[in-house]
Coordinates of C-alpha atoms in Angstrom, one line a residue:
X236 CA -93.3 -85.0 -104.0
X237 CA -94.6 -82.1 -105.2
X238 CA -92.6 -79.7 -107.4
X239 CA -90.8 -77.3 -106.5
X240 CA -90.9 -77.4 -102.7
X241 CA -87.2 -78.2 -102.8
X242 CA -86.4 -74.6 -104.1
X243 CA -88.1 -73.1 -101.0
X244 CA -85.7 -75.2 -98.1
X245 CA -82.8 -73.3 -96.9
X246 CA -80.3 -74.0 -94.4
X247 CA -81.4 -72.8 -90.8
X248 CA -79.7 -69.9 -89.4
X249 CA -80.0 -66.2 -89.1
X250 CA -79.9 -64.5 -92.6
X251 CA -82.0 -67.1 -94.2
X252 CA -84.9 -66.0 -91.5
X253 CA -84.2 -62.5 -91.6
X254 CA -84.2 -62.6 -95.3
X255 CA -88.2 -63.1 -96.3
X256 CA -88.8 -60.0 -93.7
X257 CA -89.2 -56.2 -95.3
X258 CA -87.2 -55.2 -91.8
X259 CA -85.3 -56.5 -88.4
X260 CA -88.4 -57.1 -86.4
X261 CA -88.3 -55.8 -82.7
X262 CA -89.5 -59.0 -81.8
X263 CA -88.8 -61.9 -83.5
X264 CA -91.3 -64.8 -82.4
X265 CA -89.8 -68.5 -82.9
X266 CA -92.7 -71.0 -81.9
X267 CA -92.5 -75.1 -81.3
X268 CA -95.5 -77.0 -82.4
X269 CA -94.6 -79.5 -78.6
X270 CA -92.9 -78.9 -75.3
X271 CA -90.3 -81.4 -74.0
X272 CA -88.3 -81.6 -77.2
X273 CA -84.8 -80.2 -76.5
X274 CA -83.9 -80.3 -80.2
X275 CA -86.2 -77.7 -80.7
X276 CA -84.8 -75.6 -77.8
X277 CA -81.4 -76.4 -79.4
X278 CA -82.4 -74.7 -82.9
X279 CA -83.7 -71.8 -80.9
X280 CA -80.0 -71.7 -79.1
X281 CA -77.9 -71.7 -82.4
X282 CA -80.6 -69.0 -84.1
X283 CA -80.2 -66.4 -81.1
X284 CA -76.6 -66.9 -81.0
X285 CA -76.3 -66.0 -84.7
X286 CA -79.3 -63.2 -84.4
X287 CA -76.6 -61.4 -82.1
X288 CA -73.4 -61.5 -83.6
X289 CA -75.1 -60.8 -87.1
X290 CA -78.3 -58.9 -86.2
X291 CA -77.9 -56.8 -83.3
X292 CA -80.3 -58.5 -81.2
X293 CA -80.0 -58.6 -77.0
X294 CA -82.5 -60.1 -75.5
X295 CA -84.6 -63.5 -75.7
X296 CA -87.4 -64.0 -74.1
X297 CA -89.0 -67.9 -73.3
X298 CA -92.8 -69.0 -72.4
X299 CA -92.1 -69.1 -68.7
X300 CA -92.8 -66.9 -65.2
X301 CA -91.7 -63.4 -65.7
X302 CA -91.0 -62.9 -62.3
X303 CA -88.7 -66.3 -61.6
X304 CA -87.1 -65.2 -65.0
X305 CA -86.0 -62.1 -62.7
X306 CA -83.1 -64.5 -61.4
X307 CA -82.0 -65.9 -64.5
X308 CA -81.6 -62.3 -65.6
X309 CA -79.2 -61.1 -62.7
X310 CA -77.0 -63.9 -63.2
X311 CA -76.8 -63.6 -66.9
X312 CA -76.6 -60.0 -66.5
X313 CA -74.1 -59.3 -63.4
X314 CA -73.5 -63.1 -62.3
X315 CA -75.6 -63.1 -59.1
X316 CA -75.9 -66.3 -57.5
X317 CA -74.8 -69.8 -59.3
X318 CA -76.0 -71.6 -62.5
X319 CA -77.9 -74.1 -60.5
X320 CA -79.3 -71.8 -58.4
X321 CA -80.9 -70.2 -61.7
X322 CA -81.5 -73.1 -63.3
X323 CA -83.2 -74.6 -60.3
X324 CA -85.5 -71.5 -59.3
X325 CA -85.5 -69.7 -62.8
X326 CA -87.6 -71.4 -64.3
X327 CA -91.4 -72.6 -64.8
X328 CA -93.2 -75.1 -66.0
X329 CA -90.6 -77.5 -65.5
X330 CA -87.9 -76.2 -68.1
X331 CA -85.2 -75.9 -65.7
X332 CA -85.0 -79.5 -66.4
X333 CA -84.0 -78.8 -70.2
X334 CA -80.0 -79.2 -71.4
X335 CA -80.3 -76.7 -73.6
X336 CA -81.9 -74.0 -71.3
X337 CA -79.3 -74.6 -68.7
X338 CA -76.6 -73.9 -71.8
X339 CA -78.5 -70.9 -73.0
X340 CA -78.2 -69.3 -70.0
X341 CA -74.3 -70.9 -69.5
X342 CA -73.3 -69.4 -72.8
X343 CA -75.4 -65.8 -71.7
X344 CA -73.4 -65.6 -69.1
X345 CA -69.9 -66.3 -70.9
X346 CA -70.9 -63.7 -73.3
X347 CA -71.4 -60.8 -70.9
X348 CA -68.6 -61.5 -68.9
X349 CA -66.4 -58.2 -69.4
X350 CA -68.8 -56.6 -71.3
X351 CA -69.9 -53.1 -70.7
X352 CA -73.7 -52.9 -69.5
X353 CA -74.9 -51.6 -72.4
X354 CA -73.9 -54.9 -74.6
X355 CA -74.8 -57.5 -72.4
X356 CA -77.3 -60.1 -73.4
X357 CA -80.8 -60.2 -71.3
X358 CA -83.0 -62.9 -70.3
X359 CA -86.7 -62.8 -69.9
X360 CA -89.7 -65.1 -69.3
X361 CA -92.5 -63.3 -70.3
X362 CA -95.6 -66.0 -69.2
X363 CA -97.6 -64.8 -65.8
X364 CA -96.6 -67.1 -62.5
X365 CA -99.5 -69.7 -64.2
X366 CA -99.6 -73.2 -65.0
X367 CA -102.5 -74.9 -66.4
X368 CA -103.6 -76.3 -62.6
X369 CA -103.7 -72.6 -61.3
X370 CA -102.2 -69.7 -60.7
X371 CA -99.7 -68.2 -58.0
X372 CA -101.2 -65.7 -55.2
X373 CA -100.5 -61.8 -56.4
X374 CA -98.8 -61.5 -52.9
X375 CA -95.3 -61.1 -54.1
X376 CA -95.8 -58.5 -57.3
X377 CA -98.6 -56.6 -55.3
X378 CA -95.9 -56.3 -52.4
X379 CA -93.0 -55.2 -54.3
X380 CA -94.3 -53.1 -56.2
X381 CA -95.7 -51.5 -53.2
X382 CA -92.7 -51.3 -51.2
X383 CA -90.6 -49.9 -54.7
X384 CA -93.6 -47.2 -54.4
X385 CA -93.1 -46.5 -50.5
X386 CA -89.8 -46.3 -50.6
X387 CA -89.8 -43.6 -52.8
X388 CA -92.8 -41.3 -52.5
X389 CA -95.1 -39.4 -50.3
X390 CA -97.1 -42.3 -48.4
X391 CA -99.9 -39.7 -48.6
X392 CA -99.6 -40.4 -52.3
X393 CA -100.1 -44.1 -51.6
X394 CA -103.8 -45.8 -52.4
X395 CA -103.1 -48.0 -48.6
X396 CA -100.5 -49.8 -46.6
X397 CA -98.6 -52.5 -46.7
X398 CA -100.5 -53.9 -43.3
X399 CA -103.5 -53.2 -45.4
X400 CA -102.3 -55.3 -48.5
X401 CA -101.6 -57.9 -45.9
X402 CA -105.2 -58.8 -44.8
X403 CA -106.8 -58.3 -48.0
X404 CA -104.4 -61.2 -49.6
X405 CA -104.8 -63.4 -46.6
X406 CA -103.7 -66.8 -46.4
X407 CA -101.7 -67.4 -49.8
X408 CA -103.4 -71.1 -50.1
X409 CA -106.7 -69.8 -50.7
X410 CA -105.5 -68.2 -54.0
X411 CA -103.2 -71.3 -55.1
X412 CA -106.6 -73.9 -54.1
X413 CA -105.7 -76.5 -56.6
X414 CA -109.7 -77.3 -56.9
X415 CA -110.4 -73.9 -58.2
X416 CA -109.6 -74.8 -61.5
X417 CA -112.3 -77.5 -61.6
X418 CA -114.4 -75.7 -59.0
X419 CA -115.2 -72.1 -59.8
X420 CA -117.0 -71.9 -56.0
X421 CA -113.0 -72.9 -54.7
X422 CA -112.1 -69.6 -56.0
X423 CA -111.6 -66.9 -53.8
X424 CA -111.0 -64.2 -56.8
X425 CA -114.3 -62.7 -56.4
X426 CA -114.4 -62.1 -52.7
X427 CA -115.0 -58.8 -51.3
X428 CA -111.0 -58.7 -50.7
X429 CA -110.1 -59.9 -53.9
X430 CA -111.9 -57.0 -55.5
X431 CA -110.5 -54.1 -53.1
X432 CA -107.1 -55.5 -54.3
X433 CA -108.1 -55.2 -58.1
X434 CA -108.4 -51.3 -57.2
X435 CA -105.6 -50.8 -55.4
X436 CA -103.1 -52.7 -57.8
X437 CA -104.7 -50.5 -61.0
X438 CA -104.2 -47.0 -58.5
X439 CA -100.5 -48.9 -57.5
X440 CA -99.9 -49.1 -60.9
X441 CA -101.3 -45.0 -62.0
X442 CA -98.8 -44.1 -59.2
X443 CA -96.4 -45.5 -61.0
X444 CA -96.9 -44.0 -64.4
X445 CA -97.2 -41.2 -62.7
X446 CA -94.1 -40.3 -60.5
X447 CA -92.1 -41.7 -63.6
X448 CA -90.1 -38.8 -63.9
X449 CA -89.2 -39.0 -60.1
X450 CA -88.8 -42.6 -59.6
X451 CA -86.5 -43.4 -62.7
X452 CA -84.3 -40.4 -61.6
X453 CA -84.6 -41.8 -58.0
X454 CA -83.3 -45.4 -59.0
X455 CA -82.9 -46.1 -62.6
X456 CA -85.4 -47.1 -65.7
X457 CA -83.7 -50.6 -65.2
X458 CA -85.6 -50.6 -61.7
X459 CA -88.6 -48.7 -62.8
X460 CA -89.1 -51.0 -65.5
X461 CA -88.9 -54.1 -63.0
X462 CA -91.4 -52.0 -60.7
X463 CA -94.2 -52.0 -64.3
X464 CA -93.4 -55.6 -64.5
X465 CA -94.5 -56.5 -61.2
X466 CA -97.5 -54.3 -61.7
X467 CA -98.6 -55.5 -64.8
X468 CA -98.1 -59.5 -63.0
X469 CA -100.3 -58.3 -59.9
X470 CA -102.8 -56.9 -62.2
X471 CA -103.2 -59.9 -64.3
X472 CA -102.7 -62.4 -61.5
X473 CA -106.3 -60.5 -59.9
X474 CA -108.0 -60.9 -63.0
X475 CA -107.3 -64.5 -63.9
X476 CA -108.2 -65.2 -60.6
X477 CA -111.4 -62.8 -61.0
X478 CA -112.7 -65.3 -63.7
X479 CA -111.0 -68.2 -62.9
X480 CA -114.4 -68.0 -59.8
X481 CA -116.8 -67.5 -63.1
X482 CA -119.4 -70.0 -64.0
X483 CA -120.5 -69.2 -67.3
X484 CA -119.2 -71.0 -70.0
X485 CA -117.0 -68.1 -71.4
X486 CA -115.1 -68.9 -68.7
X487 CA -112.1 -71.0 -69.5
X488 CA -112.2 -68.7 -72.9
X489 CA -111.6 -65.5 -70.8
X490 CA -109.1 -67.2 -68.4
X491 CA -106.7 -68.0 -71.7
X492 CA -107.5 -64.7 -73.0
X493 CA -106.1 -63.0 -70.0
X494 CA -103.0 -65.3 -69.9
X495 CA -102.5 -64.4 -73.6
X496 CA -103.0 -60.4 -72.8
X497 CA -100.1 -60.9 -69.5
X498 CA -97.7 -62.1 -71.9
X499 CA -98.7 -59.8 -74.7
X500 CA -98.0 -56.8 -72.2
X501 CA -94.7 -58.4 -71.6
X502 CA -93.5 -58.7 -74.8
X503 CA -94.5 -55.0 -75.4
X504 CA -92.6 -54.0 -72.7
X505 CA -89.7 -56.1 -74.1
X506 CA -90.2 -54.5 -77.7
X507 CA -89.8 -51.2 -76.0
X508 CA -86.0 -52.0 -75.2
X509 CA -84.6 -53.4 -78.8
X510 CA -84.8 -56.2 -81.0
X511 CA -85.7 -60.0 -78.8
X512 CA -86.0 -63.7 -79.7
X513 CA -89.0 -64.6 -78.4
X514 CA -89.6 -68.6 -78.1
X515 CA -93.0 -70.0 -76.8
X516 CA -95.4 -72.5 -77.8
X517 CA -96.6 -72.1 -81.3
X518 CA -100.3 -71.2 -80.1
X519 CA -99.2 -68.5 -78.1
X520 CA -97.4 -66.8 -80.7
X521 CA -99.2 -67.1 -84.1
X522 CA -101.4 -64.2 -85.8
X523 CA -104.5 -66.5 -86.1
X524 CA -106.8 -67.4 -83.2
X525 CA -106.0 -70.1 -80.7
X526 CA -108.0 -73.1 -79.6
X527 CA -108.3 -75.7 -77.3
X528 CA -109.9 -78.6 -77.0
X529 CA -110.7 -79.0 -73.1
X530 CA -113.0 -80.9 -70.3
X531 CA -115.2 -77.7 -71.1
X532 CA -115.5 -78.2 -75.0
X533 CA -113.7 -76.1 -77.6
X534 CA -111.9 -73.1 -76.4
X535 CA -110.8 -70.1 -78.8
X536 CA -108.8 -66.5 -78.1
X537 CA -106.7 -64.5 -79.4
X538 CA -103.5 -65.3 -78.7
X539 CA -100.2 -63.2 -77.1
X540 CA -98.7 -63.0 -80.8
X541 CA -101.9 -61.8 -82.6
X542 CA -102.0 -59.0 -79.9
X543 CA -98.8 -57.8 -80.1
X544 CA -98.9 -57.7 -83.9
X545 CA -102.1 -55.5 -84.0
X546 CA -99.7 -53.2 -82.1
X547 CA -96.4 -53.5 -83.6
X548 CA -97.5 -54.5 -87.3
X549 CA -93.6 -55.3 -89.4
X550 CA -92.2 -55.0 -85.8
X551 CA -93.8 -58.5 -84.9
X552 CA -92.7 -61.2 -87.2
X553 CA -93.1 -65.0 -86.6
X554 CA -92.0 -68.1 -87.5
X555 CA -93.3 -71.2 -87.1
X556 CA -91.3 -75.0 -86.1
X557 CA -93.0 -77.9 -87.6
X558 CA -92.3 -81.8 -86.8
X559 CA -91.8 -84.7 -88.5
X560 CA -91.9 -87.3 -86.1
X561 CA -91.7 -87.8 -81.9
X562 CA -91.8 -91.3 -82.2
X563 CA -91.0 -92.1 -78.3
X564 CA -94.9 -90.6 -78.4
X565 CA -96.1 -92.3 -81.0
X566 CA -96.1 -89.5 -83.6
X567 CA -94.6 -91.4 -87.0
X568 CA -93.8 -90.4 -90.2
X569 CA -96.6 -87.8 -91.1
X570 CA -99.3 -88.6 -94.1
X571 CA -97.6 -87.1 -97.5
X572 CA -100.9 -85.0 -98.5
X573 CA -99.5 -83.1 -94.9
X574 CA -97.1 -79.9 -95.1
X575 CA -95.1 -82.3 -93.1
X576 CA -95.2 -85.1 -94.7
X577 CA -94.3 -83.2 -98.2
X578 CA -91.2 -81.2 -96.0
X579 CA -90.6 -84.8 -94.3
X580 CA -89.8 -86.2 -98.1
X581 CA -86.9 -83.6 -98.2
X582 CA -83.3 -84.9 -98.1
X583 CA -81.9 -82.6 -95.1
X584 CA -82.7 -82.9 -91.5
X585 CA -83.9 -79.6 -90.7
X586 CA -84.5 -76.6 -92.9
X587 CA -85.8 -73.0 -93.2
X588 CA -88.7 -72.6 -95.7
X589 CA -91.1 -69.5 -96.7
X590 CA -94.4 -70.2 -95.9
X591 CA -95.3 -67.9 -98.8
X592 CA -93.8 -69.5 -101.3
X593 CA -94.8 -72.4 -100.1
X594 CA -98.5 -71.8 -100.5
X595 CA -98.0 -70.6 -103.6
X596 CA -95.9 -73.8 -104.5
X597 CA -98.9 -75.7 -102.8
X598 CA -102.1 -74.0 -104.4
X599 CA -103.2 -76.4 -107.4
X600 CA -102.8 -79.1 -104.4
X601 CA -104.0 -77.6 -100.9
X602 CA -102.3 -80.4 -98.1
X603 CA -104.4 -82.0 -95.7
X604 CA -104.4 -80.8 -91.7
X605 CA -102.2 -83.3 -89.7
X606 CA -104.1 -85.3 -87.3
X607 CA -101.9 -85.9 -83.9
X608 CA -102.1 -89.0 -81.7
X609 CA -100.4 -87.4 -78.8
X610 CA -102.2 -84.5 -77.3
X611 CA -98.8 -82.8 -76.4
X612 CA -98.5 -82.1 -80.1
X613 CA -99.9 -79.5 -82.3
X614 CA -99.5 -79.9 -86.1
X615 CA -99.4 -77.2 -88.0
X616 CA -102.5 -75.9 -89.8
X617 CA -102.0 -75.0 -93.0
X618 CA -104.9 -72.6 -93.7
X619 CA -101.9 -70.5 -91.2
X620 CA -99.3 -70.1 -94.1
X621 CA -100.4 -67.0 -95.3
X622 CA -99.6 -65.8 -91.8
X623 CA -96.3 -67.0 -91.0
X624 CA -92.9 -65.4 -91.5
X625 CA -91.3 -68.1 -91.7
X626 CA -91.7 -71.9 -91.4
X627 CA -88.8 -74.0 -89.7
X628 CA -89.0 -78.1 -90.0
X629 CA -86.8 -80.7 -88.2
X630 CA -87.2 -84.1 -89.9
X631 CA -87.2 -86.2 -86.4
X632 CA -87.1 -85.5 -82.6
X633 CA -85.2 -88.0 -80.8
X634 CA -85.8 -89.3 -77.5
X635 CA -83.6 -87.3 -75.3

């Protein structure tokens, strides 16, 4: 083992985090190096719990749709419908099926019973309505934000109809074509319609911004805000889809890039309303560039985190999770020239380290990258370090 490592592990929870940072961070990024691993999700659990009885926060935000999130939200928030209602349509990407997200947003709900509006805990999912086969049809933000705007302003103020909306989206299948993904000429986002709709969701969305004053007084900033997220989901739904039907081979680059910038915006709208745990993949949320290794060849962007730190700056601070070991696939106890095979070496299970002191423990003998066998898994680079906040490891995942 090298040297001095030891004197960099701390017990995971909230002050040990918060403690490496000049300031609370508006948003406090906690990324997973794998999906699938409720042990992971449980960490995140017991770290927002403590973040707000000891730091103030409110809100946590995960890496799934925005607008199912919506549901999870109300119930949290004012108990509408049931838990397995939420769990069942609150979620993407297949997380519903996750313990621990079903006791997050049990123990959410506990907490606000009683409480006055103003302390209750908020749940968001801050991805766009995408998964890695496709994307969702902007049919339901384009028409809600529409009908928030009709509802409430001059219709000679508004940039068309609702009828009008109708028979430029069409049939919803042709936007959720499951070849498109393979098949840029299955895409339907450069049609003649598809591009009307990219105007009228921006002049939807300038309407917005502008009858601000109005509408908030009208309904409330709780509604209005809802109203910019459905805006912001149209927008970005129309062009993914706009590129998703591109042929050049920037094109899976720009497709990430714009999934990346929908949940950038997100976040910055979440920053806007207090301190958040934010929990997402680690690519998503780092300061360094992401890349992929896909059918296309190697992908880069910049990913959601590295965007909302060149806005936010000490307001955005991240930490990392590295692994030890999945073993149910096949990832075994890491090399020790690794970070995490030299964390792995450690006595305790799981541990908070800085990734500053760290480096600096580490700079006579610079570890090796981890190489994965299971494509679910990202190791952690360590030419990242001087980027991270914070560095959590858990020694082993277990099969759950």
């Amino acid at each position: 083992m090298v040297t001095g490592i030891e004197d960099t592990a701390h017990t995971v929870d909230a002050s040990a985090v918060m403690e490496p940072l000049s300031r609370r961070p508006r948003l406090l990024a906690l990324g997973e190096p794998t999906h699938g691993e409720d042990i992971l999700l449980e960490v995140r659990n017991d770290l927002f719990r403590q973040l707000v009885e000891q730091e103030g926060y409110r809100s946590i935000a995960i890496e799934s749709d925005c607008i199912m999130g919506l549901a999870v939200d109300d119930y949290v928030t004012s108990g509408t419908g049931t838990l397995d209602e939420v769990i069942e349509r609150g979620f993407s990407h297949g997380f519903g099926a996750s313990a621990a997200n079903r006791e997050l947003v049990r123990w959410m709900r506990a907490y606000n019973e009683d409480r006055p509006a103003d302390e209750r805990l908020r749940f968001a999912g801050f991805d766009g309505p995408l998964e890695i086969t496709g994307a969702a049809s902007p049919r339901h933000a384009l028409t809600e934000l529409h009908g928030y705007l009709a509802d409430r302003v001059d219709a000679a103020l508004l940039p068309c109809t609702s009828e009008t909306l109708d028979r430029l989206l069409g049939a919803d299948d042709q936007w959720t074509e499951p070849a498109a993904m393979m098949d840029p000429s299955r895409s339907v986002g450069r049609s003649a319609e598809a591009g009307e709709l990219r105007l009228l969701a921006e002049d939807l969305v300038a309407l917005l911004d502008e009858q601000a004053p109005h509408l908030i007084a009208a309904t409330s900033r709780q509604e209005w805000d809802r109203a910019r997220l459905y805006g912001r989901t149209a927008t970005g739904l129309l062009r993914y889809h706009f590129w998703m039907a591109e042929t050049a081979p920037s094109r899976m680059a720009r497709m990430l890039g714009v999934r990346d910038a929908m949940m950038a915006r997100n976040l910055l709208a979440l920053a806007e309303q207090g301190p958040a745990l934010v929990h997402a993949h680690n690519a998503h949320l780092q300061r360094d560039k992401s890349t992929m290794q896909m059918w296309e060849g190697r992908v880069e962007w910049w990913s959601a985190g590295a965007l909302v730190d060149a806005h936010l700056g000490a307001g955005y601070a991240f930490v990392a999770t590295a692994l030890g070991t999945i073993r149910h696939h096949g990832v075994d106890t890491p090399p020790p020239d690794t970070v995490e095979g030299l964390l792995h070496a450690l006595p305790q299970d799981r541990y908070v380290v800085d990734p500053r002191r760290l480096s600096a423990v580490l700079a006579d003998t610079p570890p090796a990258r981890r190489v994965s066998p299971y494509y679910g898994y990202a190791p952690l680079d360590p030419a990242h370090l001087p980027r991270i906040d914070g560095l959590v490891f858990i020694k082993d995942a277990p099969q759950g």
